[in-house]
Coordinates of C-alpha atoms in Angstrom, one line a residue:
M790 CA 12.8 -3.9 -24.5
P791 CA 11.1 -1.0 -23.8
Y792 CA 9.1 -3.5 -21.1
L793 CA 12.3 -4.2 -19.7
W794 CA 13.5 -0.8 -18.7
Y795 CA 10.0 0.4 -18.3
N796 CA 10.1 0.5 -14.3
P797 CA 13.9 -0.8 -13.6
F798 CA 13.9 0.9 -10.4
E799 CA 10.8 -0.9 -8.9
Y800 CA 12.2 -3.1 -6.6
S801 CA 15.3 -3.8 -4.3
N802 CA 17.5 -6.1 -6.2
P803 CA 20.7 -7.7 -6.0
K804 CA 22.2 -6.8 -9.5
G805 CA 21.3 -3.9 -9.3
D806 CA 24.7 -3.3 -10.1
L807 CA 24.2 -4.3 -13.4
L808 CA 21.7 -1.7 -14.4
I809 CA 23.8 1.1 -13.0
K810 CA 26.7 0.0 -15.6
T811 CA 24.4 -0.6 -18.5
L812 CA 23.0 3.4 -17.6
L813 CA 26.6 4.7 -17.5
N814 CA 27.2 3.3 -20.8
C815 CA 24.8 5.2 -22.8
L816 CA 26.0 8.6 -20.8
P817 CA 27.4 10.9 -24.1
Q818 CA 31.2 11.1 -24.7
N819 CA 31.9 13.8 -22.4
E820 CA 30.9 12.1 -19.2
K821 CA 32.7 9.3 -19.7
Q822 CA 35.1 11.2 -20.5
I823 CA 34.9 12.5 -16.7
L824 CA 34.7 9.1 -15.5
D825 CA 37.4 7.5 -16.9
D826 CA 40.0 10.9 -16.0
I827 CA 39.0 9.7 -12.7
R828 CA 39.2 5.5 -13.8
L829 CA 36.3 4.8 -12.2
F830 CA 36.7 1.0 -14.3
E831 CA 40.2 -0.2 -15.1
Y832 CA 38.4 -0.1 -18.8
S833 CA 37.8 3.0 -20.6
F834 CA 33.9 3.6 -21.2
K835 CA 34.4 5.8 -24.1
N836 CA 35.3 2.0 -25.9
I837 CA 32.2 0.9 -25.2
T838 CA 28.5 1.4 -27.3
P839 CA 25.4 0.6 -25.9
L840 CA 22.8 -1.5 -28.2
F841 CA 19.6 0.3 -27.0
N842 CA 19.4 4.3 -26.0
Y843 CA 18.2 2.6 -22.8
P844 CA 17.1 5.4 -20.6
K845 CA 14.7 6.1 -22.9
F846 CA 12.5 3.8 -22.0
I847 CA 12.5 4.8 -18.7
I848 CA 8.2 5.4 -17.7
C849 CA 8.4 5.3 -13.8
F850 CA 11.5 6.1 -11.4
N851 CA 12.5 5.4 -7.9
S852 CA 14.3 7.5 -6.2
E853 CA 15.6 4.6 -3.0
N854 CA 16.4 1.9 -5.3
F855 CA 18.5 4.4 -7.7
I856 CA 20.2 5.8 -4.9
N857 CA 20.5 1.8 -2.8
Y858 CA 22.1 0.4 -6.4
V859 CA 24.4 3.4 -7.0
K860 CA 25.8 2.3 -3.4
Q861 CA 25.6 -0.9 -4.0
L862 CA 28.2 -0.4 -6.8
F863 CA 31.0 1.7 -5.5
N864 CA 32.3 3.3 -2.2
S865 CA 33.6 6.6 -4.1
N866 CA 32.8 9.3 -6.2
I867 CA 28.5 8.8 -5.6
T868 CA 27.4 12.1 -6.1
L869 CA 29.1 13.1 -9.0
I870 CA 27.6 9.2 -9.9
L871 CA 24.4 10.3 -9.2
H872 CA 24.1 13.5 -10.7
L873 CA 25.5 12.3 -14.2
I874 CA 22.7 9.5 -14.4
G875 CA 20.1 12.2 -13.0
N876 CA 21.5 14.0 -15.2
M877 CA 20.9 12.3 -18.6
I878 CA 17.2 11.1 -16.8
F879 CA 15.1 14.1 -15.8
H880 CA 17.1 16.3 -18.6
R881 CA 17.1 14.9 -22.1
F882 CA 14.3 12.5 -22.3
D883 CA 10.5 13.6 -21.8
R884 CA 9.0 10.1 -21.0
L885 CA 8.1 9.8 -17.6
K886 CA 4.9 9.3 -15.5
I887 CA 5.6 8.1 -12.5
L888 CA 8.1 9.9 -10.5
E889 CA 8.6 8.7 -6.2
L890 CA 11.4 10.1 -4.2
H891 CA 11.2 8.1 -1.2
F892 CA 14.2 9.1 1.0
N893 CA 13.7 6.5 4.0
D894 CA 16.3 7.7 6.4
Q895 CA 15.9 10.8 8.8
Y896 CA 19.5 11.0 8.7
N897 CA 19.9 11.4 5.0
N898 CA 22.8 13.5 4.2
Q899 CA 23.1 16.9 2.3
N900 CA 24.2 14.9 -0.7
D901 CA 21.4 11.9 -0.7
Y902 CA 19.2 14.5 -1.6
K903 CA 21.8 16.2 -4.6
L904 CA 19.2 14.4 -7.2
I905 CA 16.5 16.6 -6.5
E906 CA 18.8 19.4 -6.8
D907 CA 19.6 18.0 -10.1
I908 CA 15.7 17.7 -10.6
N909 CA 14.9 20.9 -9.5
S910 CA 18.3 22.5 -11.6
S911 CA 17.1 21.3 -15.0
I912 CA 15.7 23.3 -17.7
K913 CA 14.4 21.3 -19.0
F914 CA 11.8 20.9 -16.4
Q915 CA 8.4 21.3 -17.7
Q916 CA 9.2 19.6 -20.8
S917 CA 10.4 16.2 -18.9
L918 CA 8.3 15.8 -16.0
T919 CA 5.1 17.3 -18.1
K920 CA 3.5 13.5 -18.2
L921 CA 3.6 12.9 -14.7
T922 CA 0.4 10.9 -13.6
R923 CA 1.8 9.2 -10.4
F924 CA 4.0 11.5 -8.1
E925 CA 5.1 10.2 -4.4
I926 CA 7.1 11.5 -2.0
Q927 CA 8.2 10.8 1.3
I928 CA 11.2 12.9 3.3
Y929 CA 11.9 13.7 6.9
I930 CA 12.0 17.6 6.8
N931 CA 16.0 18.8 8.1
E932 CA 17.7 21.9 7.8
H933 CA 18.8 19.9 4.0
T934 CA 15.1 19.6 2.8
N935 CA 13.2 23.6 2.3
F936 CA 14.2 22.4 -1.6
I937 CA 11.0 20.4 -2.0
I938 CA 8.7 23.7 -1.3
N939 CA 10.5 25.0 -5.4
L940 CA 10.0 21.5 -6.0
F941 CA 6.1 21.4 -5.6
D942 CA 5.6 24.8 -6.8
K943 CA 7.7 23.4 -10.1
I944 CA 5.8 20.2 -10.3
S945 CA 2.0 22.6 -10.0
K946 CA 2.9 25.0 -12.7
S947 CA 4.7 22.0 -14.9
C948 CA 2.0 19.1 -14.7
N949 CA -1.5 19.3 -14.1
N950 CA -2.2 15.3 -15.4
I951 CA -1.8 14.1 -11.9
H952 CA -3.7 11.9 -11.0
H953 CA -2.1 10.2 -7.8
L954 CA -0.8 12.2 -5.3
S955 CA 1.1 10.8 -2.1
F956 CA 3.0 13.4 0.4
I957 CA 3.9 11.3 3.5
I958 CA 6.7 14.1 5.6
Y959 CA 7.5 14.5 8.8
K960 CA 7.6 17.4 10.3
G961 CA 11.3 18.4 12.9
K962 CA 12.1 21.6 14.6
Y963 CA 12.0 23.9 11.5
N964 CA 11.3 26.4 10.4
F965 CA 8.8 26.4 7.2
Y966 CA 6.4 24.6 7.9
Q967 CA 3.6 27.6 6.6
S968 CA 5.4 27.9 3.1
L969 CA 5.4 23.7 2.5
D970 CA 1.8 23.9 3.5
N971 CA 1.0 26.0 0.7
S972 CA 3.0 24.3 -1.3
I973 CA 1.8 21.3 -1.0
S974 CA -1.0 22.7 -1.1
S975 CA -0.5 24.7 -4.3
L976 CA 0.3 21.6 -5.8
I977 CA -3.0 18.9 -4.7
K978 CA -4.9 22.1 -6.0
S979 CA -3.1 22.3 -10.0
Q980 CA -4.2 19.3 -11.0
S981 CA -7.2 18.7 -13.0
E982 CA -8.7 15.3 -12.5
L983 CA -7.2 14.2 -8.8
K984 CA -8.3 10.1 -8.1
S985 CA -5.9 9.3 -5.6
L986 CA -4.0 11.2 -3.0
V987 CA -2.1 9.2 0.1
M988 CA -0.4 11.5 3.0
N989 CA 0.2 11.4 7.4
E990 CA -1.4 13.1 9.8
Y991 CA 2.0 15.3 9.6
C992 CA 0.8 16.9 6.6
L993 CA -1.9 18.5 8.0
S994 CA -2.9 21.7 10.9
Y995 CA -5.7 22.9 13.4
E996 CA -3.4 26.3 12.3
N997 CA -3.6 25.9 8.6
T998 CA -6.1 24.5 6.7
S999 CA -4.7 25.1 3.2
I1000 CA -3.8 21.8 2.7
Y1001 CA -8.0 20.7 3.7
D1002 CA -9.6 23.7 1.8
A1003 CA -7.5 22.5 -1.8
I1004 CA -8.7 18.8 -1.8
S1005 CA -12.4 20.2 -0.7
S1006 CA -12.9 22.9 -2.9
T1007 CA -11.5 21.0 -6.0
H1008 CA -11.4 17.4 -5.5
S1009 CA -14.6 16.8 -3.6
N1010 CA -16.0 14.8 -6.7
S1011 CA -12.6 13.3 -8.1
L1012 CA -11.3 11.7 -5.4
K1013 CA -11.6 8.0 -5.2
Y1014 CA -9.1 7.0 -3.3
L1015 CA -7.5 7.7 0.3
G1016 CA -4.3 6.7 2.0
F1017 CA -3.8 8.2 5.1
C1018 CA -1.2 7.6 8.3
V1019 CA -2.9 8.6 11.9
I1020 CA -0.8 9.8 14.3
N1021 CA -3.3 10.6 17.1
D1022 CA -6.0 13.1 15.6
Y1023 CA -8.8 11.1 13.9
S1024 CA -11.0 14.4 13.5
L1025 CA -8.4 15.8 10.9
L1026 CA -8.8 12.5 8.8
M1027 CA -13.1 13.0 9.1
K1028 CA -13.0 16.5 7.9
I1029 CA -11.4 15.1 4.7
I1030 CA -14.0 12.0 4.4
L1031 CA -16.8 14.4 4.3
A1032 CA -15.6 16.7 2.1
C1033 CA -14.5 14.2 -0.1
K1034 CA -18.7 12.9 -1.8
N1035 CA -17.2 9.9 -4.4
L1036 CA -14.7 8.3 -2.3
E1037 CA -14.9 4.6 -2.5
T1038 CA -11.5 3.6 -0.9
L1039 CA -10.4 4.6 2.7
E1040 CA -6.8 3.0 3.7
I1041 CA -5.5 3.6 7.4
T1042 CA -2.3 3.3 9.1
Q1043 CA -1.4 4.2 12.5
Q1044 CA 1.4 5.2 14.5
G1045 CA 1.2 4.9 18.0
N1046 CA -1.1 4.2 20.4
N1047 CA -2.4 7.6 22.0
E1048 CA -5.1 9.2 19.9
K1049 CA -7.6 11.4 21.0
L1050 CA -10.7 10.4 21.8
F1051 CA -13.2 10.5 18.5
N1052 CA -16.6 11.8 18.8
I1053 CA -18.5 12.6 16.4
D1054 CA -22.8 14.0 16.3
D1055 CA -24.6 10.9 15.4
E1056 CA -27.3 13.6 13.7
I1057 CA -24.5 13.5 11.6
I1058 CA -23.5 9.6 11.2
T1059 CA -27.8 9.8 10.1
N1060 CA -27.9 12.7 7.9
Q1061 CA -24.4 12.3 5.6
E1062 CA -23.7 9.0 4.0
I1063 CA -20.3 8.3 2.2
S1064 CA -19.4 5.8 -0.1
I1065 CA -16.9 4.2 1.0
K1066 CA -16.8 0.4 -0.5
Y1067 CA -14.1 -0.6 0.5
F1068 CA -12.0 0.0 4.3
Y1069 CA -8.5 -1.2 5.3
Y1070 CA -7.4 -1.0 8.5
H1071 CA -3.7 -2.6 9.1
D1072 CA -2.9 -1.9 12.6
I1073 CA -3.3 -3.9 15.8
I1074 CA -4.3 -1.0 17.8
G1075 CA -7.2 2.0 16.5
N1076 CA -10.4 4.6 17.1
E1077 CA -13.4 1.7 18.0
N1078 CA -15.3 4.8 17.3
F1079 CA -14.1 6.0 13.8
I1080 CA -14.3 2.6 12.7
K1081 CA -17.9 2.3 13.3
T1082 CA -18.6 5.7 12.6
I1083 CA -17.0 4.5 8.8
L1084 CA -18.8 1.6 9.2
K1085 CA -22.3 2.7 9.9
M1086 CA -22.1 6.0 7.1
S1087 CA -21.2 3.4 4.3
S1088 CA -24.3 1.4 5.0
R1089 CA -25.3 -0.6 1.9
N1090 CA -22.7 0.6 0.0
F1091 CA -20.2 -1.3 2.7
K1092 CA -18.2 -4.2 0.3
S1093 CA -15.0 -4.4 1.4
F1094 CA -13.3 -4.7 5.3
S1095 CA -10.0 -5.8 5.8
S1096 CA -8.7 -5.0 9.5
K1097 CA -6.7 -6.1 12.1
Y1098 CA -8.2 -4.1 14.8
I1099 CA -11.5 -6.0 15.8
T1100 CA -14.0 -5.8 19.5
E1101 CA -17.8 -7.0 19.6
E1102 CA -19.2 -3.7 18.9
I1103 CA -17.0 -3.5 15.7
I1104 CA -18.8 -7.0 14.4
D1105 CA -22.2 -5.7 16.3
T1106 CA -22.0 -2.5 14.0
M1107 CA -21.3 -4.9 11.2
E1108 CA -24.2 -6.9 11.5
F1109 CA -26.4 -4.0 11.5
Y1110 CA -25.5 -1.9 9.0
C1111 CA -23.5 -3.5 6.5
P1112 CA -25.2 -6.5 4.8
N1113 CA -23.6 -6.3 0.8
I1114 CA -20.0 -7.0 2.4
T1115 CA -18.8 -9.2 -0.8
C1116 CA -15.0 -9.6 0.9
L1117 CA -13.7 -9.6 4.7
N1118 CA -10.4 -10.0 5.9
I1119 CA -10.2 -9.1 9.8
L1120 CA -7.7 -10.8 12.7
M1121 CA -10.0 -10.9 15.9
N1122 CA -10.2 -12.5 19.6
S1123 CA -11.5 -16.2 19.7
N1124 CA -13.8 -14.8 22.3
H1125 CA -15.5 -13.7 19.6
I1126 CA -16.7 -16.4 17.9
L1127 CA -20.2 -15.7 18.5
N1128 CA -20.3 -12.3 17.6
L1129 CA -18.5 -13.5 14.3
I1130 CA -21.4 -15.9 13.5
H1131 CA -24.3 -13.4 13.8
L1132 CA -21.9 -11.2 11.3
I1133 CA -21.3 -14.0 8.7
S1134 CA -25.6 -15.5 9.2
G1135 CA -26.5 -12.6 7.6
L1136 CA -23.5 -11.9 4.8
E1137 CA -25.1 -13.2 1.8
F1138 CA -23.0 -11.8 -0.9
L1139 CA -19.6 -12.6 1.0
K1140 CA -17.4 -14.2 -2.1
Y1141 CA -13.9 -13.9 -0.3
F1142 CA -13.4 -15.0 4.0
T1143 CA -10.2 -14.5 5.8
L1144 CA -10.3 -15.7 9.3
E1145 CA -7.3 -15.0 11.4
L1146 CA -7.9 -15.3 15.5
E1147 CA -4.8 -14.2 18.2
N1148 CA -5.8 -17.3 20.0
G1149 CA -6.4 -20.5 18.1
W1150 CA -9.9 -21.9 17.8
P1151 CA -11.5 -22.4 21.4
K1152 CA -10.5 -26.0 22.8
Y1153 CA -13.7 -28.2 22.9
R1154 CA -15.8 -25.4 20.7
D1155 CA -16.5 -28.0 18.0
E1156 CA -20.4 -27.0 18.1
R1157 CA -19.4 -23.8 17.0
L1158 CA -17.3 -24.6 14.5
Q1159 CA -20.0 -26.8 13.3
L1160 CA -22.2 -23.7 13.7
F1161 CA -19.8 -21.4 11.9
A1162 CA -19.3 -24.1 9.0
N1163 CA -22.9 -23.7 8.6
I1164 CA -24.5 -20.5 7.8
L1165 CA -21.6 -20.0 5.7
P1166 CA -23.1 -18.4 3.0
K1167 CA -23.4 -20.5 -0.8
S1168 CA -21.6 -17.3 -2.4
L1169 CA -18.4 -18.2 -0.8
T1170 CA -15.8 -19.1 -3.0
Y1171 CA -12.3 -18.1 -1.7
L1172 CA -11.7 -19.0 2.1
V1173 CA -8.2 -18.6 4.2
L1174 CA -8.3 -20.5 8.0
N1175 CA -5.6 -18.4 9.7
F1176 CA -5.6 -20.4 12.9
Y1177 CA -5.0 -24.3 13.8
I1178 CA -7.5 -26.3 13.7
T1179 CA -6.6 -30.2 14.1
P1180 CA -7.2 -32.8 11.4
H1181 CA -10.0 -34.5 12.4
Q1182 CA -11.9 -30.6 13.3
L1183 CA -10.8 -29.2 9.2
N1184 CA -12.2 -32.3 8.0
F1185 CA -15.6 -32.0 10.1
F1186 CA -15.7 -27.9 9.1
L1187 CA -15.3 -29.4 5.5
K1188 CA -18.5 -32.3 5.4
E1189 CA -20.2 -29.2 7.8
C1190 CA -20.0 -26.7 5.1
A1191 CA -20.4 -29.1 1.8
K1192 CA -23.4 -26.9 0.6
I1193 CA -20.7 -24.1 -0.8
Q1194 CA -18.6 -24.2 -3.5
L1195 CA -15.4 -23.0 -2.7
H1196 CA -13.1 -22.1 -5.4
T1197 CA -9.4 -21.9 -3.2
L1198 CA -8.5 -22.9 1.0
K1199 CA -5.7 -20.9 1.9
L1200 CA -4.6 -22.8 5.4
M1201 CA -2.1 -21.4 7.4
Y1202 CA 0.9 -23.0 9.9
F1203 CA 0.3 -25.9 7.9
N1204 CA 2.6 -26.3 4.7
H1205 CA 2.2 -29.5 2.0
N1206 CA 4.0 -31.9 4.3
D1207 CA 1.8 -32.7 6.4
L1208 CA 0.5 -34.9 5.7
D1209 CA -3.1 -35.5 7.4
H1210 CA -4.2 -33.0 6.8
L1211 CA -3.0 -33.0 3.3
K1212 CA -5.2 -36.1 2.8
V1213 CA -8.2 -34.4 4.2
I1214 CA -8.0 -32.0 1.4
V1215 CA -7.2 -34.0 -1.3
D1216 CA -10.4 -36.6 -0.2
Y1217 CA -12.7 -33.2 0.2
S1218 CA -11.6 -32.5 -3.0
K1219 CA -12.2 -35.7 -4.5
E1220 CA -15.7 -35.8 -3.5
F1221 CA -16.4 -32.4 -4.1
N1222 CA -14.5 -31.3 -7.7
H1223 CA -15.6 -27.5 -7.1
L1224 CA -12.2 -26.6 -5.8
K1225 CA -9.4 -25.0 -8.1
Q1226 CA -6.8 -24.4 -5.8
V1227 CA -4.9 -25.1 -2.1
K1228 CA -2.7 -23.2 -0.6
F1229 CA -0.5 -23.7 3.0
M1230 CA 1.7 -22.1 4.7
E1231 CA 3.6 -22.1 8.1
R1232 CA 3.5 -20.0 10.7
R1233 CA 3.6 -17.4 7.9
L1234 CA 7.3 -17.5 7.0
Y1235 CA 6.5 -19.2 3.4
E1236 CA 3.6 -20.4 1.3
S1237 CA 3.2 -23.6 -0.9
E1238 CA 0.6 -23.4 -3.4
T1239 CA -1.3 -27.0 -5.1
N1240 CA -2.6 -25.1 -8.4
I1241 CA -5.9 -28.1 -8.8
D1242 CA -6.7 -25.4 -11.8
E1243 CA -7.2 -21.2 -11.6
T1244 CA -5.9 -19.2 -9.3
V1245 CA -9.1 -16.9 -7.2
D1246 CA -7.9 -13.7 -5.5
C1247 CA -9.9 -11.1 -4.4
D1248 CA -11.5 -8.5 -6.7
V1249 CA -10.1 -5.1 -4.9
K1250 CA -6.6 -5.3 -3.2
P1251 CA -5.7 -2.6 -0.9
F1252 CA -2.7 0.1 -1.8
N1253 CA 0.9 -1.0 0.0
F1254 CA 1.9 1.1 2.7
S1255 CA 4.6 -0.5 4.0
H1256 CA 7.7 1.5 2.4
Y1257 CA 6.0 4.6 3.6
V1258 CA 5.7 3.7 7.6
K1259 CA 9.0 2.4 9.2

């Protein structure tokens, strides 16, 4: 039972109404009487005794799914129900370790935020949240949201063992930014050893450097992961990167394409090395100079790169500065194939490789396909080809790269009913028995798998930004 109720609001669940009904049955008798008085259901709550005290098992809480479950079940009395269940979770129990307050709609009304007001007003606040190790908030600043300053201040005083903090905050036309920035910086500074931080550009400003100062003065040695949503200025992000001495993972997403020009002194690149090993860039628009700077400054520390924004110069920079890459996942134009071949030929430690081509493999370029297959390193075990090639080209390619012992092969734009391609795979697996798993995906809409023995996956998975950026 503890395992089943560890994180009941983790996912959007069509059966969330059953979960809410179960929690309502766990309310104390006087609160059940309130629900009976308004005839919430045809039956009486007072006659139902749950088998377990389910709320005491809840370790992780996600506000977005919790609110959606309640709205799934009820058309009225929503504020009351949110209050009763929220009060039970936050006031009566002290096991919460993960608190995710996600309000993804900039038009949330005041009632949607009652949950946070309940948390703020809890007389057991310090006790109920003292075990937090992960705190996330996504919110649009409006006339109803100045309560978050009080929330941040309370968490700062009650919790000092949070390892992961996430602030995705969109500022509107309201006048408490200075107080908000100061409360965020106090929350960051109050933690003893912050390992992971996610934020967007709206959280930083040149006018108030308190948040940057809190990161650099308190967590420059402990911070290992940084996720950042860039709006139009990479220089603010670079300040944080340069301040964090042991940063290993950098994950970037960008909104809009009006970024300012990013320039950094070549002397800084030459004299200052950063420790980033894993770099994930999620968007097809980007800042070439920033990406190249990260590659140059990481150099031989660099192990993994995933990006939908690739240029010839980025490929050439990797070739020159990053010989120790083990995991590469890129989307690029097929015009850069020769540059890619030069890069791959020097990556002797590459184990995981995903290649997506915007316009498919160049027509009448089988000699380049042969060259590409020939230069794949012997270390490669996991290969994803996210572009269309004919059965003849696939057969030709697999025979040319026979020296490598692939454990997993993933083909996009195909499915398991594509008999010509499937025959090529079967013949290859019979001839070379090292292949353990084959995956097919048709137009990236659904995926099917043919397991031969075991699953192989990349050793580093990036943080999921999808529910932070719309």
